[in-house]
Amino acid sequence: MWVIIQGIPLNTTQKELQRFLKRQLGHKGWFGLPVRQQTRLKSAAILRMTDRVTGIVECHGLAQLETLDRDMETLRTLNGHQLHGRAVTVRKYYHRSARPQGARRNIPSLKSERRRLDLHVEMA
């Protein structure tokens, strides 16, 4: 499962994001002993998005998790925790292409582009 971590602070590094995710996913059992981990972090990256018109910069994390069919539980576990004093929102991420595919091509409401056209995205 891919997740997007929205609203991370601008100064967050990839290593800090990985540590944050591993810490939140590292479940502890009785007396603080580790239990078999149900979710494993496979990869994580920082997306830095700059609006070319306003100059506003946003940072989001993108992570691939191996969840053993516990997607909703994993999202609840990660959502709302603080990274550098700022609460983050975690959602399931869906890959999509730049243009509609198949039957959607003929549906007018789905033909319009949802992406912000003036947004420059770079992966850090």
mmCIF file of N, CA and C in Angstrom:
data_model
loop_
_atom_site.group_PDB
_atom_site.id
_atom_site.type_symbol
_atom_site.label_atom_id
_atom_site.label_comp_id
_atom_site.label_asym_id
_atom_site.label_seq_id
_atom_site.Cartn_x
_atom_site.Cartn_y
_atom_site.Cartn_z
ATOM 1 N N MET A 1 0.854 -1.172 0.000
ATOM 2 C CA MET A 1 0.000 0.000 0.000
ATOM 3 C C MET A 1 0.901 1.236 0.000
ATOM 4 N N TRP A 2 0.523 2.209 -0.798
ATOM 5 C CA TRP A 2 1.204 3.504 -0.819
ATOM 6 C C TRP A 2 0.402 4.485 0.030
ATOM 7 N N VAL A 3 1.103 5.295 0.833
ATOM 8 C CA VAL A 3 0.444 6.323 1.639
ATOM 9 C C VAL A 3 1.109 7.666 1.374
ATOM 10 N N ILE A 4 0.315 8.720 1.521
ATOM 11 C CA ILE A 4 0.857 10.076 1.442
ATOM 12 C C ILE A 4 0.722 10.696 2.827
ATOM 13 N N ILE A 5 1.802 11.275 3.301
ATOM 14 C CA ILE A 5 1.839 11.916 4.614
ATOM 15 C C ILE A 5 1.799 13.411 4.339
ATOM 16 N N GLN A 6 0.661 14.015 4.605
ATOM 17 C CA GLN A 6 0.436 15.413 4.245
ATOM 18 C C GLN A 6 0.826 16.350 5.377
ATOM 19 N N GLY A 7 1.383 17.491 4.989
ATOM 20 C CA GLY A 7 1.661 18.551 5.954
ATOM 21 C C GLY A 7 2.909 18.359 6.776
ATOM 22 N N ILE A 8 3.929 17.697 6.229
ATOM 23 C CA ILE A 8 5.151 17.562 7.014
ATOM 24 C C ILE A 8 5.929 18.879 6.955
ATOM 25 N N PRO A 9 6.678 19.201 8.011
ATOM 26 C CA PRO A 9 7.441 20.449 8.031
ATOM 27 C C PRO A 9 8.456 20.508 6.886
ATOM 28 N N LEU A 10 8.732 21.710 6.406
ATOM 29 C CA LEU A 10 9.629 21.905 5.262
ATOM 30 C C LEU A 10 11.044 21.403 5.517
ATOM 31 N N ASN A 11 11.489 21.416 6.766
ATOM 32 C CA ASN A 11 12.867 21.024 7.074
ATOM 33 C C ASN A 11 13.032 19.525 7.324
ATOM 34 N N THR A 12 12.012 18.726 7.098
ATOM 35 C CA THR A 12 12.072 17.285 7.338
ATOM 36 C C THR A 12 12.944 16.605 6.282
ATOM 37 N N THR A 13 13.858 15.745 6.736
ATOM 38 C CA THR A 13 14.696 14.987 5.808
ATOM 39 C C THR A 13 14.080 13.611 5.568
ATOM 40 N N GLN A 14 14.585 12.923 4.554
ATOM 41 C CA GLN A 14 14.087 11.583 4.242
ATOM 42 C C GLN A 14 14.362 10.628 5.405
ATOM 43 N N LYS A 15 15.534 10.724 6.017
ATOM 44 C CA LYS A 15 15.863 9.860 7.162
ATOM 45 C C LYS A 15 14.924 10.121 8.335
ATOM 46 N N GLU A 16 14.593 11.389 8.589
ATOM 47 C CA GLU A 16 13.666 11.717 9.677
ATOM 48 C C GLU A 16 12.278 11.160 9.388
ATOM 49 N N LEU A 17 11.842 11.235 8.136
ATOM 50 C CA LEU A 17 10.549 10.670 7.757
ATOM 51 C C LEU A 17 10.556 9.157 7.962
ATOM 52 N N GLN A 18 11.629 8.486 7.561
ATOM 53 C CA GLN A 18 11.731 7.041 7.752
ATOM 54 C C GLN A 18 11.702 6.674 9.232
ATOM 55 N N ARG A 19 12.453 7.413 10.058
ATOM 56 C CA ARG A 19 12.459 7.153 11.507
ATOM 57 C C ARG A 19 11.071 7.349 12.104
ATOM 58 N N PHE A 20 10.389 8.436 11.693
ATOM 59 C CA PHE A 20 9.030 8.716 12.170
ATOM 60 C C PHE A 20 8.102 7.545 11.842
ATOM 61 N N LEU A 21 8.124 7.089 10.598
ATOM 62 C CA LEU A 21 7.237 5.996 10.183
ATOM 63 C C LEU A 21 7.569 4.702 10.920
ATOM 64 N N LYS A 22 8.844 4.373 11.022
ATOM 65 C CA LYS A 22 9.242 3.141 11.718
ATOM 66 C C LYS A 22 8.852 3.191 13.188
ATOM 67 N N ARG A 23 9.023 4.354 13.815
ATOM 68 C CA ARG A 23 8.664 4.498 15.230
ATOM 69 C C ARG A 23 7.163 4.309 15.427
ATOM 70 N N GLN A 24 6.343 4.907 14.552
ATOM 71 C CA GLN A 24 4.893 4.794 14.693
ATOM 72 C C GLN A 24 4.404 3.390 14.355
ATOM 73 N N LEU A 25 5.088 2.708 13.460
ATOM 74 C CA LEU A 25 4.678 1.359 13.064
ATOM 75 C C LEU A 25 5.226 0.282 13.988
ATOM 76 N N GLY A 26 6.215 0.614 14.812
ATOM 77 C CA GLY A 26 6.839 -0.360 15.707
ATOM 78 C C GLY A 26 5.971 -0.628 16.917
ATOM 79 N N HIS A 27 5.091 -1.600 16.809
ATOM 80 C CA HIS A 27 4.158 -1.925 17.894
ATOM 81 C C HIS A 27 4.898 -2.595 19.052
ATOM 82 N N LYS A 28 4.504 -2.277 20.258
ATOM 83 C CA LYS A 28 5.082 -2.891 21.451
ATOM 84 C C LYS A 28 4.012 -3.735 22.140
ATOM 85 N N GLY A 29 4.437 -4.849 22.692
ATOM 86 C CA GLY A 29 3.516 -5.743 23.394
ATOM 87 C C GLY A 29 3.589 -5.513 24.899
ATOM 88 N N TRP A 30 3.317 -6.561 25.645
ATOM 89 C CA TRP A 30 3.362 -6.487 27.105
ATOM 90 C C TRP A 30 4.760 -6.118 27.576
ATOM 91 N N PHE A 31 4.843 -5.273 28.579
ATOM 92 C CA PHE A 31 6.088 -4.836 29.208
ATOM 93 C C PHE A 31 7.063 -4.207 28.207
ATOM 94 N N GLY A 32 6.533 -3.641 27.120
ATOM 95 C CA GLY A 32 7.376 -2.968 26.140
ATOM 96 C C GLY A 32 8.155 -3.888 25.221
ATOM 97 N N LEU A 33 7.860 -5.185 25.267
ATOM 98 C CA LEU A 33 8.568 -6.126 24.398
ATOM 99 C C LEU A 33 8.025 -6.038 22.980
ATOM 100 N N PRO A 34 8.909 -6.101 21.986
ATOM 101 C CA PRO A 34 8.429 -6.011 20.604
ATOM 102 C C PRO A 34 7.618 -7.237 20.213
ATOM 103 N N VAL A 35 6.604 -7.021 19.406
ATOM 104 C CA VAL A 35 5.798 -8.120 18.872
ATOM 105 C C VAL A 35 6.034 -8.192 17.367
ATOM 106 N N ARG A 36 5.563 -9.254 16.754
ATOM 107 C CA ARG A 36 5.721 -9.409 15.306
ATOM 108 C C ARG A 36 5.108 -8.208 14.600
ATOM 109 N N GLN A 37 5.899 -7.562 13.790
ATOM 110 C CA GLN A 37 5.439 -6.340 13.126
ATOM 111 C C GLN A 37 4.473 -6.688 12.000
ATOM 112 N N GLN A 38 3.278 -6.078 12.045
ATOM 113 C CA GLN A 38 2.245 -6.326 11.052
ATOM 114 C C GLN A 38 2.431 -5.476 9.801
ATOM 115 N N THR A 39 3.151 -4.378 9.931
ATOM 116 C CA THR A 39 3.347 -3.459 8.811
ATOM 117 C C THR A 39 4.830 -3.137 8.700
ATOM 118 N N ARG A 40 5.337 -3.188 7.478
ATOM 119 C CA ARG A 40 6.760 -2.945 7.248
ATOM 120 C C ARG A 40 6.930 -1.799 6.253
ATOM 121 N N LEU A 41 7.839 -0.889 6.563
ATOM 122 C CA LEU A 41 8.163 0.219 5.670
ATOM 123 C C LEU A 41 9.098 -0.293 4.580
ATOM 124 N N LYS A 42 8.679 -0.151 3.317
ATOM 125 C CA LYS A 42 9.510 -0.584 2.191
ATOM 126 C C LYS A 42 10.324 0.571 1.622
ATOM 127 N N SER A 43 9.714 1.764 1.520
ATOM 128 C CA SER A 43 10.439 2.933 1.013
ATOM 129 C C SER A 43 9.713 4.202 1.434
ATOM 130 N N ALA A 44 10.453 5.301 1.441
ATOM 131 C CA ALA A 44 9.860 6.601 1.783
ATOM 132 C C ALA A 44 10.630 7.699 1.065
ATOM 133 N N ALA A 45 9.905 8.736 0.660
ATOM 134 C CA ALA A 45 10.515 9.872 -0.032
ATOM 135 C C ALA A 45 9.774 11.146 0.350
ATOM 136 N N ILE A 46 10.430 12.269 0.142
ATOM 137 C CA ILE A 46 9.836 13.582 0.403
ATOM 138 C C ILE A 46 9.471 14.214 -0.939
ATOM 139 N N LEU A 47 8.239 14.708 -1.046
ATOM 140 C CA LEU A 47 7.804 15.453 -2.226
ATOM 141 C C LEU A 47 7.753 16.925 -1.845
ATOM 142 N N ARG A 48 8.474 17.740 -2.572
ATOM 143 C CA ARG A 48 8.483 19.186 -2.326
ATOM 144 C C ARG A 48 7.737 19.841 -3.481
ATOM 145 N N MET A 49 6.630 20.502 -3.160
ATOM 146 C CA MET A 49 5.764 21.088 -4.179
ATOM 147 C C MET A 49 5.774 22.605 -4.053
ATOM 148 N N THR A 50 6.071 23.278 -5.159
ATOM 149 C CA THR A 50 6.130 24.734 -5.178
ATOM 150 C C THR A 50 5.102 25.265 -6.163
ATOM 151 N N ASP A 51 4.230 26.138 -5.681
ATOM 152 C CA ASP A 51 3.261 26.794 -6.557
ATOM 153 C C ASP A 51 3.995 27.916 -7.281
ATOM 154 N N ARG A 52 4.075 27.823 -8.599
ATOM 155 C CA ARG A 52 4.838 28.803 -9.386
ATOM 156 C C ARG A 52 4.210 30.191 -9.373
ATOM 157 N N VAL A 53 2.926 30.278 -9.098
ATOM 158 C CA VAL A 53 2.243 31.577 -9.085
ATOM 159 C C VAL A 53 2.425 32.273 -7.741
ATOM 160 N N THR A 54 2.153 31.560 -6.647
ATOM 161 C CA THR A 54 2.189 32.176 -5.319
ATOM 162 C C THR A 54 3.529 32.021 -4.610
ATOM 163 N N GLY A 55 4.335 31.036 -5.035
ATOM 164 C CA GLY A 55 5.603 30.769 -4.368
ATOM 165 C C GLY A 55 5.464 29.932 -3.109
ATOM 166 N N ILE A 56 4.256 29.516 -2.772
ATOM 167 C CA ILE A 56 4.020 28.709 -1.575
ATOM 168 C C ILE A 56 4.615 27.317 -1.773
ATOM 169 N N VAL A 57 5.331 26.837 -0.745
ATOM 170 C CA VAL A 57 5.969 25.525 -0.794
ATOM 171 C C VAL A 57 5.272 24.600 0.198
ATOM 172 N N GLU A 58 4.982 23.380 -0.234
ATOM 173 C CA GLU A 58 4.398 22.345 0.624
ATOM 174 C C GLU A 58 5.314 21.133 0.571
ATOM 175 N N CYS A 59 5.397 20.403 1.666
ATOM 176 C CA CYS A 59 6.130 19.142 1.680
ATOM 177 C C CYS A 59 5.196 18.036 2.126
ATOM 178 N N HIS A 60 5.286 16.920 1.430
ATOM 179 C CA HIS A 60 4.510 15.733 1.772
ATOM 180 C C HIS A 60 5.441 14.535 1.689
ATOM 181 N N GLY A 61 5.136 13.517 2.460
ATOM 182 C CA GLY A 61 5.896 12.281 2.381
ATOM 183 C C GLY A 61 5.126 11.268 1.558
ATOM 184 N N LEU A 62 5.847 10.404 0.889
ATOM 185 C CA LEU A 62 5.246 9.322 0.124
ATOM 186 C C LEU A 62 5.945 8.048 0.566
ATOM 187 N N ALA A 63 5.175 7.065 1.012
ATOM 188 C CA ALA A 63 5.781 5.845 1.541
ATOM 189 C C ALA A 63 5.068 4.611 1.013
ATOM 190 N N GLN A 64 5.859 3.571 0.809
ATOM 191 C CA GLN A 64 5.300 2.279 0.422
ATOM 192 C C GLN A 64 5.398 1.367 1.638
ATOM 193 N N LEU A 65 4.251 0.805 2.030
ATOM 194 C CA LEU A 65 4.175 -0.054 3.204
ATOM 195 C C LEU A 65 3.687 -1.442 2.808
ATOM 196 N N GLU A 66 4.200 -2.434 3.503
ATOM 197 C CA GLU A 66 3.698 -3.800 3.365
ATOM 198 C C GLU A 66 2.814 -4.033 4.587
ATOM 199 N N THR A 67 1.499 -4.189 4.378
ATOM 200 C CA THR A 67 0.558 -4.124 5.500
ATOM 201 C C THR A 67 -0.115 -5.426 5.901
ATOM 202 N N LEU A 68 0.043 -6.504 5.189
ATOM 203 C CA LEU A 68 -0.631 -7.769 5.509
ATOM 204 C C LEU A 68 -2.139 -7.577 5.665
ATOM 205 N N ASP A 69 -2.756 -6.866 4.727
ATOM 206 C CA ASP A 69 -4.207 -6.641 4.686
ATOM 207 C C ASP A 69 -4.753 -5.864 5.878
ATOM 208 N N ARG A 70 -3.975 -4.979 6.437
ATOM 209 C CA ARG A 70 -4.419 -4.153 7.569
ATOM 210 C C ARG A 70 -4.333 -2.675 7.206
ATOM 211 N N ASP A 71 -4.777 -2.333 6.011
ATOM 212 C CA ASP A 71 -4.630 -0.969 5.505
ATOM 213 C C ASP A 71 -5.271 0.078 6.403
ATOM 214 N N MET A 72 -6.534 -0.107 6.755
ATOM 215 C CA MET A 72 -7.246 0.906 7.549
ATOM 216 C C MET A 72 -6.637 1.045 8.943
ATOM 217 N N GLU A 73 -6.262 -0.066 9.538
ATOM 218 C CA GLU A 73 -5.644 -0.026 10.866
ATOM 219 C C GLU A 73 -4.305 0.726 10.811
ATOM 220 N N THR A 74 -3.549 0.493 9.750
ATOM 221 C CA THR A 74 -2.269 1.175 9.581
ATOM 222 C C THR A 74 -2.470 2.677 9.424
ATOM 223 N N LEU A 75 -3.459 3.080 8.638
ATOM 224 C CA LEU A 75 -3.740 4.509 8.463
ATOM 225 C C LEU A 75 -4.136 5.154 9.785
ATOM 226 N N ARG A 76 -4.966 4.467 10.571
ATOM 227 C CA ARG A 76 -5.364 5.000 11.883
ATOM 228 C C ARG A 76 -4.155 5.117 12.811
ATOM 229 N N THR A 77 -3.243 4.152 12.733
ATOM 230 C CA THR A 77 -2.048 4.171 13.578
ATOM 231 C C THR A 77 -1.167 5.378 13.275
ATOM 232 N N LEU A 78 -1.030 5.715 12.000
ATOM 233 C CA LEU A 78 -0.130 6.800 11.597
ATOM 234 C C LEU A 78 -0.759 8.183 11.677
ATOM 235 N N ASN A 79 -2.045 8.276 11.455
ATOM 236 C CA ASN A 79 -2.727 9.562 11.322
ATOM 237 C C ASN A 79 -2.728 10.362 12.627
ATOM 238 N N GLY A 80 -2.402 11.656 12.519
ATOM 239 C CA GLY A 80 -2.509 12.555 13.667
ATOM 240 C C GLY A 80 -1.266 12.664 14.527
ATOM 241 N N HIS A 81 -0.271 11.811 14.320
ATOM 242 C CA HIS A 81 0.955 11.914 15.114
ATOM 243 C C HIS A 81 1.748 13.141 14.686
ATOM 244 N N GLN A 82 2.626 13.584 15.575
ATOM 245 C CA GLN A 82 3.378 14.808 15.303
ATOM 246 C C GLN A 82 4.780 14.502 14.792
ATOM 247 N N LEU A 83 5.164 15.252 13.782
ATOM 248 C CA LEU A 83 6.512 15.204 13.234
ATOM 249 C C LEU A 83 7.066 16.616 13.351
ATOM 250 N N HIS A 84 8.116 16.793 14.137
ATOM 251 C CA HIS A 84 8.686 18.119 14.426
ATOM 252 C C HIS A 84 7.616 19.061 14.978
ATOM 253 N N GLY A 85 6.750 18.557 15.857
ATOM 254 C CA GLY A 85 5.739 19.386 16.502
ATOM 255 C C GLY A 85 4.527 19.709 15.654
ATOM 256 N N ARG A 86 4.401 19.082 14.516
ATOM 257 C CA ARG A 86 3.282 19.363 13.612
ATOM 258 C C ARG A 86 2.517 18.071 13.323
ATOM 259 N N ALA A 87 1.209 18.088 13.569
ATOM 260 C CA ALA A 87 0.386 16.900 13.318
ATOM 261 C C ALA A 87 0.284 16.657 11.818
ATOM 262 N N VAL A 88 0.445 15.404 11.414
ATOM 263 C CA VAL A 88 0.377 15.056 9.996
ATOM 264 C C VAL A 88 -0.899 14.269 9.710
ATOM 265 N N THR A 89 -1.326 14.331 8.460
ATOM 266 C CA THR A 89 -2.480 13.577 7.986
ATOM 267 C C THR A 89 -1.962 12.503 7.043
ATOM 268 N N VAL A 90 -2.388 11.269 7.266
ATOM 269 C CA VAL A 90 -1.929 10.152 6.445
ATOM 270 C C VAL A 90 -3.122 9.549 5.724
ATOM 271 N N ARG A 91 -2.983 9.400 4.414
ATOM 272 C CA ARG A 91 -4.058 8.842 3.584
ATOM 273 C C ARG A 91 -3.480 7.844 2.604
ATOM 274 N N LYS A 92 -4.344 6.977 2.141
ATOM 275 C CA LYS A 92 -3.939 6.041 1.099
ATOM 276 C C LYS A 92 -3.683 6.830 -0.177
ATOM 277 N N TYR A 93 -2.608 6.484 -0.866
ATOM 278 C CA TYR A 93 -2.213 7.192 -2.084
ATOM 279 C C TYR A 93 -2.579 6.338 -3.288
ATOM 280 N N TYR A 94 -3.193 6.958 -4.271
ATOM 281 C CA TYR A 94 -3.572 6.271 -5.498
ATOM 282 C C TYR A 94 -2.787 6.875 -6.657
ATOM 283 N N HIS A 95 -2.057 6.035 -7.382
ATOM 284 C CA HIS A 95 -1.340 6.495 -8.575
ATOM 285 C C HIS A 95 -2.363 6.759 -9.665
ATOM 286 N N ARG A 96 -2.145 7.784 -10.439
ATOM 287 C CA ARG A 96 -3.035 8.057 -11.564
ATOM 288 C C ARG A 96 -2.216 8.658 -12.697
ATOM 289 N N SER A 97 -2.701 8.429 -13.887
ATOM 290 C CA SER A 97 -1.995 8.956 -15.048
ATOM 291 C C SER A 97 -2.474 10.376 -15.318
ATOM 292 N N ALA A 98 -1.799 11.038 -16.220
ATOM 293 C CA ALA A 98 -2.136 12.422 -16.546
ATOM 294 C C ALA A 98 -3.414 12.535 -17.371
ATOM 295 N N ARG A 99 -3.808 11.471 -18.056
ATOM 296 C CA ARG A 99 -5.026 11.552 -18.869
ATOM 297 C C ARG A 99 -5.964 10.398 -18.532
ATOM 298 N N PRO A 100 -7.258 10.599 -18.699
ATOM 299 C CA PRO A 100 -8.241 9.563 -18.389
ATOM 300 C C PRO A 100 -8.042 8.320 -19.242
ATOM 301 N N GLN A 101 -8.419 7.183 -18.717
ATOM 302 C CA GLN A 101 -8.281 5.906 -19.410
ATOM 303 C C GLN A 101 -9.647 5.268 -19.626
ATOM 304 N N GLY A 102 -9.775 4.438 -20.634
ATOM 305 C CA GLY A 102 -10.957 3.620 -20.861
ATOM 306 C C GLY A 102 -12.247 4.396 -20.963
ATOM 307 N N ALA A 103 -13.279 3.898 -20.286
ATOM 308 C CA ALA A 103 -14.626 4.470 -20.364
ATOM 309 C C ALA A 103 -14.695 5.874 -19.770
ATOM 310 N N ARG A 104 -13.811 6.190 -18.871
ATOM 311 C CA ARG A 104 -13.849 7.516 -18.243
ATOM 312 C C ARG A 104 -13.634 8.637 -19.258
ATOM 313 N N ARG A 105 -13.012 8.318 -20.354
ATOM 314 C CA ARG A 105 -12.684 9.323 -21.362
ATOM 315 C C ARG A 105 -13.926 10.063 -21.862
ATOM 316 N N ASN A 106 -15.077 9.409 -21.877
ATOM 317 C CA ASN A 106 -16.294 9.994 -22.426
ATOM 318 C C ASN A 106 -17.192 10.651 -21.382
ATOM 319 N N ILE A 107 -16.807 10.606 -20.129
ATOM 320 C CA ILE A 107 -17.620 11.193 -19.068
ATOM 321 C C ILE A 107 -17.144 12.627 -18.838
ATOM 322 N N PRO A 108 -17.987 13.627 -19.133
ATOM 323 C CA PRO A 108 -17.552 15.036 -19.034
ATOM 324 C C PRO A 108 -17.037 15.436 -17.659
ATOM 325 N N SER A 109 -17.666 14.974 -16.580
ATOM 326 C CA SER A 109 -17.260 15.415 -15.243
ATOM 327 C C SER A 109 -15.870 14.906 -14.871
ATOM 328 N N LEU A 110 -15.424 13.824 -15.494
ATOM 329 C CA LEU A 110 -14.114 13.284 -15.167
ATOM 330 C C LEU A 110 -13.034 13.708 -16.161
ATOM 331 N N LYS A 111 -13.401 14.464 -17.186
ATOM 332 C CA LYS A 111 -12.427 14.880 -18.190
ATOM 333 C C LYS A 111 -11.542 16.023 -17.712
ATOM 334 N N SER A 112 -12.026 16.838 -16.790
ATOM 335 C CA SER A 112 -11.238 17.993 -16.357
ATOM 336 C C SER A 112 -10.058 17.543 -15.493
ATOM 337 N N GLU A 113 -8.968 18.263 -15.619
ATOM 338 C CA GLU A 113 -7.748 17.959 -14.880
ATOM 339 C C GLU A 113 -7.893 18.407 -13.428
ATOM 340 N N ARG A 114 -7.583 17.511 -12.482
ATOM 341 C CA ARG A 114 -7.679 17.844 -11.066
ATOM 342 C C ARG A 114 -6.371 18.390 -10.517
ATOM 343 N N ARG A 115 -5.286 18.140 -11.191
ATOM 344 C CA ARG A 115 -3.995 18.600 -10.698
ATOM 345 C C ARG A 115 -3.855 20.103 -10.868
ATOM 346 N N ARG A 116 -3.112 20.701 -9.962
ATOM 347 C CA ARG A 116 -2.837 22.133 -10.066
ATOM 348 C C ARG A 116 -1.762 22.331 -11.132
ATOM 349 N N LEU A 117 -2.103 23.034 -12.191
ATOM 350 C CA LEU A 117 -1.218 23.152 -13.345
ATOM 351 C C LEU A 117 0.048 23.951 -13.059
ATOM 352 N N ASP A 118 0.004 24.883 -12.122
ATOM 353 C CA ASP A 118 1.165 25.716 -11.816
ATOM 354 C C ASP A 118 2.026 25.131 -10.705
ATOM 355 N N LEU A 119 1.879 23.852 -10.435
ATOM 356 C CA LEU A 119 2.603 23.215 -9.343
ATOM 357 C C LEU A 119 3.859 22.525 -9.871
ATOM 358 N N HIS A 120 4.991 22.859 -9.280
ATOM 359 C CA HIS A 120 6.255 22.196 -9.616
ATOM 360 C C HIS A 120 6.548 21.192 -8.506
ATOM 361 N N VAL A 121 6.723 19.922 -8.863
ATOM 362 C CA VAL A 121 6.947 18.867 -7.879
ATOM 363 C C VAL A 121 8.344 18.301 -8.065
ATOM 364 N N GLU A 122 9.076 18.209 -6.955
ATOM 365 C CA GLU A 122 10.384 17.556 -6.996
ATOM 366 C C GLU A 122 10.475 16.566 -5.846
ATOM 367 N N MET A 123 11.134 15.454 -6.097
ATOM 368 C CA MET A 123 11.291 14.431 -5.072
ATOM 369 C C MET A 123 12.667 14.594 -4.446
ATOM 370 N N ALA A 124 12.676 14.713 -3.126
ATOM 371 C CA ALA A 124 13.949 14.898 -2.417
ATOM 372 C C ALA A 124 14.392 13.600 -1.789
#
